Amino acid sequence: MLNQFSAFFGACFIRGILSLPVILLLSVLPVKPALALEHEATFRQLGFQQALNIRGVNGQISVPFSVRADEVVTDASVDLIYNFSPALLEDLSHFNVIVNGEVVQSIPLVKDNAGKTNQRRIDIPIRLIAQFNRLNLELIGHYTLGCEDPAHSSLWLNVSNSSKLRLVTSSLPLNDDLSLLPAPFFDPRDRLPTVVPLVFGGAPNNATIEAAGTVASWLGGLASYRGYSFPVSVGSLPVENNAIVFLLPGQSLPGVNLPVANAPRLTMMVHPGDASKKLLVVSGRDERDLKAAVQALVLGTQSLNGTTVTIDANVGLSPRTPYDAPRWVSSTRPTKFGDLVDPGALQVSGQYPDLIRVPMTMPPDLFFWQAEGIPVNLKHRYTLRAANDKSTLNVSFSEKFIRAIPLRSEQEVSRVEHWVRNLVGKPISSDYAKVKVPREAFSSNGQLELYFHFDVPKAGECADAPIPNIQAAIDKESYIDISDFPKFMHMPELASFANAGYPFTRLADLSETAIVIPAQSDTATLSNLFRLLGRIGDLTGLPAYGFSLIRPNDLQTVQDKDLLLLGNLEADAAFKAWSEFMPITLSDQVWQVKTGGGFKSIIDQWIPALKDERVAPVASFSLRGSEPAGLMMGFESPIESQRSVVAIVGSDQGVKQILDAMLSPEDVQAIRGSVVYSKPGTVTSLLDEKTYSVGSLPILTWIRYYLSGTVWLNLVLLLGAALMFAVVFNRVLKQKAQRRLEKRS
C-alpha cells in the first residue's frame, strides 16, 4: 500500500514539473478582458459643433470626456484630424496632446504637411484615465526667429470635430441597489446616446403604456443632448442593454422570478441573460400600482435603496401651473443665469476664451408686438485692460448678433469710482449692461451667447506682450425677464412644437394632453411614442406623468385637451372623419395638401416683397402612404376651439424620420408652418392659410393689434367716425343757426 501511495505522489510531482512551463507561459500571455466594449465618440458628439481652432504662441483647447461608473478602461486612443499654418517654423513649433495635465505626445509640425489634412492616432496610457478627464490640445507656435506678434494671424492650428476618441472598456458589476438609480440606465458621465429597452410581460394596455411613457420622458430629460431611444419588447428580454420591465399579475418573463406583488414595487436584479447587465422591474397589482411606482421612481417622492422597495401609493401631487417647466425661463419673475446653467460654465480665461452659452427655452407664445425686445440684465467681471483698446463683450442670441459692450481699462476708472466701489465692497472690474433680445433673434429653444473679445494692442516691435492671466465671467445673478409679456400667438406653428413641445408643454406634466395611437399598435409605434415623450421630457426637464393615452375610437370622449396623434392612423375611421379639418386630404393612400387660394396666396404670388421667406408658400404635393416618408401637420381641434392637434403620421419608418429631424440641431430649424414632410435627407415645410389663435391679450392691446392687421376694418371705422363727426357737427351748426335766427327775430 505504501508503495502505491509513493508511486501516485511521484507521478503527480512529475506532472507538476512538466506543466510548470505551460503555467508560466499562460501567465505572461496577454489576456483579453471578458465582455470588452469599444466606444467611439467624435468631438462633435462630445459637444463641439464646429472645428476646434487653436491660435497664438501657446493656444490650448480642452475636450472633456468621462467613463461610466460600471466600466473600467482597458485601452484608449484618440484619432486626430488636423491642419496647421504653413507659416509655422518646423524647428520651434509643435502640437501637444495632454491628458489630465500630463503630456502624452508632442507632434512635430513638419513643413511638408502644412496646409493639408493630417491624421494621427495617439495612444493614451490607461493609468492617466479617471472617471472625469480632460484631453487638452496645445499649440506651441512660432513663425519667426526674431520678435513676433503673439496674436499674429499665421499662428493657427485647426482640429476637425470629426476627430475621434476611442475607449475600450470592460464591465464592472454593480450591486443590486436602487440607490444607484438612474445608473446603470443613465450615467451622466456617458456622452453616447442612451439606449434603454422597455419590456412588457404581456401586450400592454393604455395605462401600462402611460407608465412606460413617463419613464421614457424621465430618461429623455436626463440624456438630453446625448440622444436617446427606447426599443420595445413584449414577452422577451433583450440582452444588449440594461432594461426596464413592467409586470402585472399573470405575466412573466424568462428568468425573471419574483414573488407576486401585493403593492407598487420596484426591484433591481441581475439580467438573467447577461450578468453584467441589470433589470429594473416595475410591478404591482394593477396599472394604478405601476403608475404609483413610476411616479416614485421619476419624481423622487420616496427614498429608494436596497434590492426591492414597496411604494406608498397614497402620495398626492400638486397640480402644475402654466409655463412652470423647470428648464423654461420663468414667466412670473426674472430668471437668473445661475438657475439655467452651472456657475462654472459662466467663467472663461485666456487671450482667446471660449464662448459662454446660456440655454434659454421660452414659451413660444410670448407676445412682444411693438416691444423693443426681451430685457436681459448682464453683470460681468473681467481683468481690467491696461490701456484703452477695442476689447468688447459680444452678445448674441441663437447666433444672431445683438450688441457689443466695450470693456473698460484701468485708465477709464476714476479715483472717485475707485473710492466708492471700495467703500461699498464692489470689485473694480465689475460692470453692468442692459441688452434686449429683438423679435427677429427670438427662438423658443435658443441660447444666449456671450463672447469676451480681448484686443491685442500694437505697441511696437518686440513689445506686443499680452496680459498673461486674463480672466472673465458672467455673474450668476445676471437675469432675463419675460414676466411682463402676455401669451398669445397664431397657430398652427409646428416650429413651436418641434422646439418647445408647445402647446402640450404649456403644462409641463402634459396634464392637458391626450396622445392618440392606432388601435393596433406594434412595438415600432410604441418605440416612436416613447422617443417623442423623451424629447418632451428633454424640453421641459420634468417627466410627463399627466397625459392620457387613447385610441381613435375614444376621441369623442376627450374634453378640454390638446391632441397629439402618432403612428399609421390611415386605417382608423375616426381619423378619416377629421379630413375636412386637416390641411391635407387622404385619397387612395395619397396625401394631398389643400390649396385654398385666398388673399394671402395672391399676395405671395403677385407681390413677392410681402412674402414670408421663412415658410414655403402653399403648394400642391402628393405623398403616397406606402413611401418611406413621414408627415407632420397642425390644425385646430375639431372637438374644441382654441385647442390644438399635432399629428405625426405615416409608416413607422416615416414617423421615425420626423422624430430624427426634431432631434437634429440642423433639421429642426427647417420645421415650421402647418405641414412638414420628411423623406430620407430632406425636410420640407408648408404653410396653410387657415389659422386660429391661442392665448389672450389685454383688451386695449387686442384692439390695437387686431386693427393693425385689418385694413378694411380701419377704413370702415374711419368712415364711421367721419360720418358720426359730420352728423354731430351738422346738428351743432343747425342749432347755432336756429339760435341766431331766433335772436334776430
Short mmCIF file of C-alpha atoms in Angstrom, two decimals, residues 210 214 217 291 294-295 298-299 317-320 508-511 542-547:
data_model
loop_
_atom_site.label_atom_id
_atom_site.label_comp_id
_atom_site.label_asym_id
_atom_site.label_seq_id
_atom_site.Cartn_x
_atom_site.Cartn_y
_atom_site.Cartn_z
CA GLU A 210 -48.72 55.66 -19.91
CA THR A 214 -43.47 58.57 -18.06
CA SER A 217 -39.75 61.13 -20.66
CA LYS A 291 -48.15 54.38 -12.16
CA VAL A 294 -43.20 55.01 -11.71
CA GLN A 295 -44.01 58.35 -10.05
CA VAL A 298 -39.10 59.62 -11.62
CA LEU A 299 -40.18 62.27 -9.08
CA LEU A 317 -49.11 65.53 -6.41
CA SER A 318 -49.92 69.22 -6.60
CA PRO A 319 -51.32 70.42 -9.94
CA ARG A 320 -48.88 72.21 -12.19
CA ALA A 508 -45.09 70.57 -18.09
CA ASP A 509 -46.64 67.30 -16.87
CA LEU A 510 -48.85 67.18 -20.04
CA SER A 511 -51.98 67.06 -17.87
CA LEU A 542 -39.98 67.28 -15.99
CA PRO A 543 -41.26 63.72 -16.53
CA ALA A 544 -44.59 63.62 -18.37
CA TYR A 545 -46.81 61.90 -15.82
CA GLY A 546 -50.12 63.63 -16.54
CA PHE A 547 -51.01 62.75 -20.14
#
